[in-house]
Structures are given as C-alpha cells and as structure tokens.
Tab-separated table of C-alpha atoms in Angstrom:
chain	number	residue	atom	x	y	z
A	54	MET	CA	3.521	12.346	8.401
A	55	GLU	CA	3.729	9.537	10.937
A	56	LYS	CA	5.547	6.223	10.577
A	57	TYR	CA	4.184	2.985	12.000
A	58	ILE	CA	5.655	-0.492	12.451
A	59	LEU	CA	3.546	-3.641	12.836
A	60	THR	CA	4.797	-5.648	15.801
A	61	PRO	CA	3.895	-9.220	16.824
A	62	LYS	CA	1.950	-9.433	20.059
A	63	LEU	CA	3.880	-12.554	21.039
A	64	ARG	CA	6.824	-11.603	23.219
A	65	ASN	CA	9.118	-14.594	23.495
A	66	SER	CA	10.296	-17.267	21.127
A	67	TYR	CA	13.293	-19.579	21.001
A	68	ASP	CA	13.396	-19.627	17.192
A	69	GLY	CA	14.526	-16.953	14.767
A	70	SER	CA	11.101	-15.623	13.813
A	71	ILE	CA	9.800	-13.463	16.682
A	72	LYS	CA	12.968	-11.798	17.988
A	73	PRO	CA	14.140	-10.091	14.767
A	74	ARG	CA	10.658	-8.624	14.314
A	75	ARG	CA	10.519	-7.344	17.871
A	76	ASP	CA	14.056	-5.974	17.603
A	77	ILE	CA	13.200	-4.049	14.444
A	78	SER	CA	10.127	-2.597	16.151
A	79	ASP	CA	12.121	-1.616	19.231
A	80	ILE	CA	14.880	0.013	17.151
A	81	LEU	CA	12.430	1.992	15.021
A	82	THR	CA	10.365	3.211	17.957
A	83	SER	CA	13.280	4.057	20.262
A	84	LYS	CA	15.712	5.533	17.724
A	85	LEU	CA	13.594	6.738	14.779
A	86	LEU	CA	10.359	7.735	16.559
A	87	PHE	CA	8.127	5.234	14.769
A	88	LYS	CA	4.824	4.328	16.411
A	89	LYS	CA	4.303	0.678	17.260
A	90	ILE	CA	1.112	-1.156	16.280
A	91	ASN	CA	0.708	-4.489	18.058
A	92	TYR	CA	-0.737	-6.884	15.511
A	93	PRO	CA	-1.918	-10.534	15.698
A	94	MET	CA	0.796	-12.166	13.600
A	95	TYR	CA	1.339	-15.932	13.683
A	96	ASN	CA	-2.366	-16.729	13.794
A	97	SER	CA	-3.690	-18.239	10.580
A	98	GLN	CA	-7.042	-19.004	12.259
A	99	LEU	CA	-8.132	-15.381	12.628
A	100	THR	CA	-11.513	-14.616	11.046
A	101	GLU	CA	-12.384	-11.186	12.491
A	102	PHE	CA	-9.875	-9.245	10.385
A	103	PRO	CA	-12.222	-6.443	9.240
A	104	ASP	CA	-12.718	-5.367	12.858
A	105	ILE	CA	-9.029	-5.673	13.746
A	106	ASN	CA	-7.883	-3.847	10.623
A	107	ASN	CA	-10.476	-1.115	11.076
A	108	LYS	CA	-9.120	-0.450	14.566
A	109	VAL	CA	-5.589	-0.198	13.161
A	110	ILE	CA	-6.573	2.187	10.385
A	111	ASP	CA	-8.589	4.340	12.802
A	112	VAL	CA	-5.420	5.262	14.715
A	113	VAL	CA	-3.251	5.783	11.624
A	114	GLU	CA	-2.854	9.352	10.400
A	115	PRO	CA	-3.563	10.010	6.689
A	116	ASN	CA	-0.532	10.272	4.377
A	117	SER	CA	1.584	8.192	6.737
A	118	VAL	CA	3.833	5.176	6.178
A	119	ILE	CA	3.045	1.718	7.568
A	120	TYR	CA	5.788	-0.900	7.726
A	121	PHE	CA	4.820	-4.587	7.617
A	122	GLN	CA	7.196	-7.364	8.631
A	123	TYR	CA	6.655	-10.029	6.001
A	124	PRO	CA	5.469	-12.724	6.279
A	125	LEU	CA	2.900	-12.046	8.993
A	126	TYR	CA	1.809	-15.717	9.089
A	127	ILE	CA	-1.852	-14.816	8.761
A	128	THR	CA	-4.138	-15.268	5.775
A	129	SER	CA	-3.550	-13.275	2.598
A	130	ASP	CA	-7.075	-11.842	2.762
A	131	PHE	CA	-6.313	-10.420	6.197
A	132	GLN	CA	-3.205	-8.649	4.900
A	133	ILE	CA	-4.789	-7.459	1.661
A	134	ASP	CA	-7.653	-5.935	3.609
A	135	LEU	CA	-5.230	-3.882	5.718
A	136	ILE	CA	-3.118	-2.798	2.725
A	137	ARG	CA	-6.209	-1.732	0.795
A	138	LYS	CA	-7.550	0.303	3.723
A	139	ALA	CA	-4.148	1.927	4.226
A	140	HIS	CA	-4.055	2.963	0.565
A	141	MET	CA	-7.570	4.359	0.830
A	142	LYS	CA	-6.192	6.596	3.591
A	143	GLN	CA	-3.374	7.601	1.203
A	144	CYS	CA	-0.731	5.813	3.271
A	145	ALA	CA	2.317	4.128	1.774
A	146	VAL	CA	2.810	0.515	2.827
A	147	ILE	CA	6.281	-1.036	3.071
A	148	ALA	CA	7.255	-4.690	3.556
A	149	ILE	CA	10.443	-5.570	5.399
A	150	VAL	CA	10.832	-9.121	4.134
A	151	HIS	CA	12.248	-11.566	6.660
A	152	ASP	CA	11.563	-14.735	4.676
A	153	ILE	CA	10.137	-15.893	1.368
A	154	ASN	CA	8.409	-19.082	2.413
A	155	SER	CA	7.808	-20.330	-1.115
A	156	LEU	CA	11.584	-20.420	-1.621
A	157	ARG	CA	11.895	-22.334	1.656
A	158	GLY	CA	9.622	-25.035	0.281
A	159	LEU	CA	6.834	-24.294	2.735
A	160	HIS	CA	3.117	-24.122	1.983
A	161	GLU	CA	2.983	-20.916	-0.062
A	162	THR	CA	3.553	-20.947	-3.799
A	163	LEU	CA	5.913	-18.458	-5.395
A	164	GLU	CA	2.987	-16.981	-7.325
A	165	LYS	CA	1.045	-16.354	-4.127
A	166	ASP	CA	4.044	-14.695	-2.467
A	167	ILE	CA	4.489	-12.432	-5.477
A	168	GLU	CA	0.785	-11.566	-5.696
A	169	LEU	CA	0.874	-10.341	-2.125
A	170	LEU	CA	4.246	-8.574	-2.326
A	171	ASN	CA	3.109	-6.681	-5.419
A	172	GLN	CA	0.487	-4.903	-3.310
A	173	PHE	CA	3.123	-2.980	-1.338
A	174	ASP	CA	4.660	0.304	-2.438
A	175	VAL	CA	8.239	-0.756	-1.637
A	176	ILE	CA	9.648	-4.008	-0.296
A	177	THR	CA	13.016	-5.184	0.946
A	178	LEU	CA	14.531	-8.468	-0.162
A	179	PRO	CA	17.454	-10.255	1.493
A	180	SER	CA	19.590	-10.673	-1.626
A	181	LYS	CA	19.993	-9.775	-5.287
A	182	LEU	CA	19.432	-13.424	-6.162
A	183	ALA	CA	16.058	-13.381	-4.398
A	184	ARG	CA	15.108	-10.279	-6.380
A	185	GLU	CA	16.183	-11.961	-9.611
A	186	VAL	CA	14.061	-15.061	-8.967
A	187	LEU	CA	10.985	-13.081	-7.909
A	188	THR	CA	11.295	-10.572	-10.753
A	189	ASP	CA	11.502	-13.378	-13.306
A	190	ALA	CA	8.292	-14.777	-11.785
A	191	GLY	CA	6.376	-11.470	-12.003
A	192	LEU	CA	7.433	-9.202	-9.127
A	193	LYS	CA	6.767	-5.556	-10.078
A	194	VAL	CA	7.154	-3.588	-6.840
A	195	PRO	CA	10.300	-1.477	-6.221
A	196	VAL	CA	12.890	-3.435	-4.192
A	197	VAL	CA	15.535	-2.361	-1.682
A	198	ILE	CA	18.159	-5.055	-1.139
A	199	GLN	CA	19.011	-5.731	2.503
A	200	LYS	CA	22.806	-5.661	2.264
A	201	ASP	CA	23.604	-6.655	5.853
A	202	PRO	CA	22.294	-9.041	8.518
A	203	PHE	CA	19.468	-8.417	10.956
A	204	ASP	CA	20.383	-6.594	14.139
A	205	PHE	CA	20.364	-8.445	17.460
A	206	LEU	CA	19.464	-6.416	20.533
A	207	THR	CA	20.729	-7.707	23.871
A	208	ASN	CA	21.645	-6.298	27.273
A	209	THR	CA	24.222	-8.992	27.963
A	210	PRO	CA	27.850	-7.922	28.494
A	211	ILE	CA	30.137	-8.031	25.465
A	212	ASN	CA	31.667	-11.498	25.052
A	213	TYR	CA	35.368	-12.031	24.468
A	214	PRO	CA	35.358	-15.630	23.185
A	215	THR	CA	38.427	-17.778	23.661
A	216	PHE	CA	40.333	-19.460	20.863
A	217	SER	CA	39.475	-23.149	20.471
A	218	HIS	CA	38.466	-25.695	17.829
A	219	THR	CA	34.996	-26.045	19.329
A	220	VAL	CA	32.166	-25.450	16.866
A	221	ASN	CA	28.801	-24.222	18.138
A	222	TYR	CA	25.453	-24.794	16.442
A	223	ALA	CA	22.274	-23.114	17.660
A	224	GLY	CA	18.661	-23.060	16.510
A	225	ASN	CA	16.065	-25.546	15.327
A	226	ILE	CA	17.752	-28.943	15.625
A	227	SER	CA	15.014	-31.142	14.222
A	228	PHE	CA	16.171	-33.657	11.619
A	229	THR	CA	14.525	-31.668	8.815
A	230	LYS	CA	16.853	-28.684	9.365
A	231	ALA	CA	19.823	-30.162	11.188
A	232	GLY	CA	19.938	-33.848	10.341
A	233	PHE	CA	23.363	-33.268	8.758
A	234	LEU	CA	24.775	-33.125	12.297
A	235	GLY	CA	24.390	-36.903	12.442
A	236	ASN	CA	27.111	-37.205	9.797
A	237	ILE	CA	29.759	-35.135	11.629
A	238	ASN	CA	32.252	-37.385	13.408
A	239	ASP	CA	35.553	-35.475	13.291
A	240	VAL	CA	34.735	-32.168	15.058
A	241	TYR	CA	33.811	-31.432	18.668
A	242	MET	CA	30.584	-29.406	18.758
A	243	HIS	CA	28.253	-27.753	21.257
A	244	ILE	CA	24.631	-28.081	20.137
A	245	PHE	CA	21.980	-25.646	21.421
A	246	GLY	CA	18.309	-25.567	20.566
A	247	SER	CA	14.926	-27.228	20.450
A	248	ASP	CA	13.112	-30.092	18.704
A	249	LEU	CA	16.012	-32.557	18.722
A	250	ASP	CA	14.455	-35.708	17.269
A	251	PHE	CA	17.459	-37.799	16.234
A	252	THR	CA	20.595	-39.213	17.863
A	253	LEU	CA	23.708	-37.039	17.869
A	254	PRO	CA	27.191	-38.549	17.437
A	255	LYS	CA	29.269	-38.791	20.617
A	256	ASN	CA	31.523	-35.907	19.559
A	257	LEU	CA	28.507	-33.581	19.524
A	258	GLU	CA	27.397	-32.475	22.992
A	259	TYR	CA	23.823	-31.296	23.439
A	260	MET	CA	23.917	-28.267	25.758
A	261	GLY	CA	20.195	-27.520	26.087
A	262	GLN	CA	17.732	-24.817	25.099
A	263	PHE	CA	18.104	-21.260	26.431
A	264	ASP	CA	16.605	-17.822	26.011
A	265	ASN	CA	18.601	-15.487	23.762
A	266	ASP	CA	20.472	-13.568	26.473
A	267	THR	CA	21.518	-16.742	28.296
A	268	LEU	CA	22.540	-18.370	25.030
A	269	ILE	CA	24.810	-15.461	24.105
A	270	SER	CA	26.717	-15.860	27.358
A	271	LYS	CA	27.266	-19.566	26.574
A	272	LEU	CA	28.588	-18.935	23.061
A	273	ASN	CA	31.983	-18.014	24.446
A	274	THR	CA	34.526	-20.062	22.554
A	275	GLY	CA	35.454	-21.140	19.039
A	276	TYR	CA	33.139	-20.894	16.069
A	277	GLY	CA	29.476	-20.795	15.087
A	278	LEU	CA	28.263	-22.946	12.188
A	279	LEU	CA	25.540	-21.853	9.766
A	280	TRP	CA	24.262	-24.862	7.850
A	281	ASP	CA	20.723	-26.084	7.169
A	282	SER	CA	20.220	-29.565	5.754
A	283	ASP	CA	18.760	-32.905	6.732
A	284	GLY	CA	21.905	-34.580	5.419
A	285	ASN	CA	19.739	-37.097	3.623
A	286	GLY	CA	19.250	-35.644	0.150
A	287	ASN	CA	16.504	-33.064	0.829
A	288	THR	CA	18.110	-29.851	-0.402
A	289	THR	CA	15.285	-27.314	0.119
A	290	PHE	CA	16.673	-25.639	3.253
A	291	LYS	CA	20.221	-25.827	1.885
A	292	THR	CA	19.187	-24.110	-1.350
A	293	TYR	CA	17.369	-21.405	0.611
A	294	GLU	CA	20.706	-20.306	2.125
A	295	LYS	CA	21.502	-18.678	-1.231
A	296	TYR	CA	18.616	-16.231	-0.804
A	297	ASN	CA	18.199	-15.325	2.852
A	298	TRP	CA	19.826	-13.858	5.953
A	299	GLN	CA	20.126	-16.683	8.465
A	300	TYR	CA	19.376	-15.269	11.900
A	301	LYS	CA	22.062	-17.519	13.379
A	302	LEU	CA	24.573	-15.112	11.864
A	303	SER	CA	23.206	-12.267	13.976
A	304	LEU	CA	23.316	-14.454	17.088
A	305	TYR	CA	26.904	-15.522	16.467
A	306	LEU	CA	28.089	-11.977	15.701
A	307	ALA	CA	26.346	-10.572	18.778
A	308	SER	CA	28.124	-13.271	20.782
A	309	GLY	CA	31.512	-12.557	19.217
A	310	ILE	CA	32.305	-16.051	17.931
A	311	ILE	CA	33.606	-16.659	14.397
A	312	PRO	CA	30.818	-17.592	11.931
A	313	ILE	CA	31.323	-20.402	9.400
A	314	ALA	CA	28.979	-20.613	6.405
A	315	ASP	CA	28.602	-22.173	2.975
A	316	THR	CA	30.723	-20.358	0.386
A	317	ASN	CA	27.753	-20.187	-1.974
A	318	SER	CA	25.262	-18.823	0.560
A	319	ASN	CA	24.171	-15.211	0.962
A	320	VAL	CA	25.809	-15.181	4.387
A	321	GLY	CA	28.998	-16.735	3.019
A	322	THR	CA	29.348	-13.936	0.465
A	323	TRP	CA	28.913	-11.339	3.196
A	324	LEU	CA	31.492	-13.028	5.448
A	325	LYS	CA	34.061	-13.024	2.661
A	326	ASN	CA	33.387	-9.400	1.725
A	327	ASN	CA	33.681	-8.249	5.343
A	328	ASN	CA	36.511	-10.614	6.338
A	329	CYS	CA	34.825	-11.670	9.551
A	330	GLY	CA	34.223	-15.375	9.158
A	331	LEU	CA	35.123	-18.600	7.356
A	332	THR	CA	33.422	-20.331	4.430
A	333	LEU	CA	33.212	-23.950	3.294
A	334	GLY	CA	32.619	-25.433	-0.147
A	335	ILE	CA	31.368	-28.658	1.433
A	336	LEU	CA	30.695	-29.603	5.043
A	337	GLU	CA	33.513	-32.180	4.974
A	338	GLU	CA	35.968	-29.249	4.946
A	339	LEU	CA	34.889	-28.139	8.439
A	340	ASP	CA	37.581	-29.966	10.416
A	341	SER	CA	40.533	-29.029	8.177
A	342	THR	CA	39.340	-25.411	7.936
A	343	ILE	CA	39.280	-24.740	11.669
A	344	ILE	CA	42.483	-26.668	12.342
A	345	ALA	CA	44.258	-24.425	9.816
A	346	ILE	CA	43.358	-21.257	11.765
A	347	SER	CA	46.045	-20.168	14.228
A	348	LYS	CA	45.319	-18.264	17.423
A	349	SER	CA	46.668	-15.050	15.881
A	350	GLN	CA	44.440	-15.491	12.811
A	351	TYR	CA	41.474	-16.134	15.090
A	352	GLU	CA	42.191	-12.910	16.951
A	353	GLN	CA	42.482	-10.966	13.687
A	354	LEU	CA	39.037	-12.217	12.646
A	355	GLN	CA	37.714	-11.249	16.051
A	356	ASP	CA	38.920	-7.672	15.551
A	357	ASN	CA	36.627	-7.425	12.523
A	358	ILE	CA	33.799	-9.189	14.288
A	359	ARG	CA	34.031	-6.764	17.205
A	360	ILE	CA	32.845	-3.994	14.859
A	361	GLN	CA	29.867	-6.093	13.788
A	362	GLN	CA	29.151	-7.106	17.376
A	363	HIS	CA	28.650	-3.483	18.395
A	364	ARG	CA	26.683	-2.590	15.263
A	365	LEU	CA	24.140	-5.399	15.644
A	366	ARG	CA	23.637	-4.741	19.329
A	367	GLU	CA	22.939	-1.046	18.639
A	368	GLY	CA	20.515	-1.386	15.706
A	369	TYR	CA	22.956	0.033	13.155
A	370	TYR	CA	21.831	-2.012	10.161
A	371	THR	CA	18.127	-1.505	10.753
A	372	LYS	CA	18.569	2.260	10.731
A	373	GLU	CA	20.660	2.026	7.555
A	374	LEU	CA	17.973	-0.098	5.858
A	375	ILE	CA	15.218	2.363	6.750
A	376	SER	CA	17.294	5.213	5.321
A	377	ARG	CA	17.566	3.383	2.012
A	378	ILE	CA	13.834	2.576	2.000
A	379	GLU	CA	12.983	6.227	2.573
A	380	TYR	CA	15.267	7.238	-0.279
A	381	GLU	CA	13.357	4.852	-2.553
A	382	LEU	CA	10.014	6.205	-1.323
A	383	ASN	CA	11.107	9.757	-2.090
A	384	LYS	CA	12.002	8.745	-5.634
A	385	ILE	CA	8.543	7.250	-6.134
A	386	PHE	CA	6.301	9.817	-4.523
A	387	ASN	CA	8.183	13.122	-4.602
A	388	THR	CA	7.987	13.360	-8.360
A	389	PRO	CA	7.346	16.513	-10.398
A	390	LYS	CA	3.700	17.544	-10.714
A	391	SER	CA	3.777	16.561	-14.354
A	392	ARG	CA	4.341	12.972	-13.260
A	393	PRO	CA	1.409	11.747	-11.181
A	394	ARG	CA	1.861	9.315	-8.325
A	395	PRO	CA	1.265	5.671	-9.215
A	396	LEU	CA	-2.434	4.863	-9.253
A	397	HIS	CA	-1.957	1.923	-6.892
A	398	PHE	CA	-0.790	4.336	-4.183
A	399	TYR	CA	-4.411	5.393	-3.821
A	400	ASN	CA	-6.349	2.301	-4.771
A	401	LYS	CA	-5.725	-1.384	-5.220
A	402	ASN	CA	-8.355	-3.717	-6.563
A	403	VAL	CA	-6.916	-7.031	-5.475
A	404	THR	CA	-8.309	-10.519	-5.205
A	405	ILE	CA	-6.167	-13.312	-3.817
A	406	SER	CA	-7.686	-16.722	-3.257
C-alpha cells in the first residue's frame, strides 16, 4: 500500500496558506516515505479536471491512501471527481484540514463545507470546538483532532531572542484582518507583512515584507502577537480564532519569541496548557501584561519555547498527526470479516452544486 500527499504546485507565498501545505508534503515525503502528487490548488478557474484527475489516478496504486490538504481552493466538482475516482480504485482518502472557510466568513457556506468533508474517509479538524459545530450541522465522517500547531520547516539558525517589551506582529496587515493595530497607542511594535492599507500609529513601526527565512531572523526580540480583528466591530476573524490554528503561532515558535494570544482562542488554550506563552482577555491588557514579565520569567518561558522551536522545525507534530490518523484508519478498515467495510469506501454517489 502506497501513501500519497497532494501538494500545491505554487512554491512561494508570503501568507500562511502555501507554506504549511508544502511543509507537510516535505515532511511526509522525506520522513515517512509518502509520494508527492503536485496538484493545481488555488485555481478556481480550472475546467479540465477530468483529464487532470485521470492522470493522478493513473499513477496511484490500488488500495492506497491519498491525503488531501483542505481546502484546495478549487471547485467542489473538481475535488469530488478525484475522491470518487480514488474510491473506485479502493483507495482511502484523508483530509488534513487547514481551514474551514465557512467559519471564517468567506464565500463557502457551512453546509457546502460539510457536504464535501463528508466524502472523505477520515478528516482532521483543528479543535474540538470546530468538530462540535460541524457535527451539529451534519458532519458524519470520523474526525482526528489536531492537538498541536502546524510545523514550520526552516534552515535558518536557531534564534536566541533578547528580552524586551517590543511586540512583533507578522502576516496579512490589511484593515480587514489587522485594523485593530490602529487602536494600539501604548506599546512599541514591529509590524511585518503585506497589504497595509491604513495608517499605523507612530508607536508601531512598519518593518517591511520578507520571505519566511529572512523574517525568522528578524523576529529576534520580545513577543509575537496573535490577534485578528479590524478593530471596528466586525468580529468574524476574531471569532474564528476559537476554532483554528493560526499559522503565526508556528512562525513565532520557530523564531523563539514569546507568543501572546487571546485567552479564549484555540491557540490561547494551547499556550496555557504548555506554559510557553501569554494570554489576554482583551487587547487593552497587552501593555500591562508584558510590563509585568521580568527578564527571569521571560527566560523561563523561553526554556519551554525552545522545545517547541526544535519540534516545529523538525516536523514533529506532523508525524504525530499522521500516526493518529493511521490509528483511526485501522479502526475503520481493519475490522473483523463479519463487519464489512463502509460502503462509501468503495463508492460514493455525490452531487454538489
């Protein structure tokens, strides 16, 4: 039995969508002997999917396992066609879920997300809360909860950040996601990223946009803030923090700086449980929270972060997630002969508009 991982053809991206997918593919192929299938993700205009999917299925061995990285950002019909053909070849199809766009308030509806996810044999979800919401809305497929953040591969030397009250913020800095920065006037911050379309306060210094390896070398002091909000009453991105793994966390941990997140977010819960970051009830607590941390406390947090820094750079959590997925697959398909495999493993009659 072979194992395959769908990989985006696009190589570089400054946002948090391409790199985690490429890192997962690289970890699985280099450490777990998966075979990589380059696939045209991020192209909703594709119309020739039968030909593309036929070429994929032609190289896949029967009775294998194919891992998707969801969402693929292509049409549902395109994905359903590939899943159906994989099942016809008696292959199991797994979805490693990076995002649930309906919960982000993007174009997809929750029903459409669930319709598509229900076609897989096993899926991952980033949190128990995400599973609860999707299950209440009709999700039927077996779920493996992703308990830890995405790995972050890099060849840059290990950072040893210095103690300071500087707060770093990196990522998409358009008003829609980071407009809240315009309301911060009591903390000195370094701002990294793209799509800046509003005026920053004078205490926030825009540092520029950099590739991932260069950015890691510049995140060398203080803290890293995880917060998504326009600061103007639109709560969609803020609410989504309860469900997902923000890729900023992986960046900050790989850099070695201390993450700061919302207490009520999925990341905030993980930081508290692993004692390697700070949490805020409201953003207005940012200044008082970092001022209260002494140099010795900062260094104690860094000792815990050093463990995470090495794990993320080595693909530790991806390998752990795959192990748990395979355990779930074995429960489903290695059943006694008196209990037949689920019918949908062989055939799925699916129509999604």
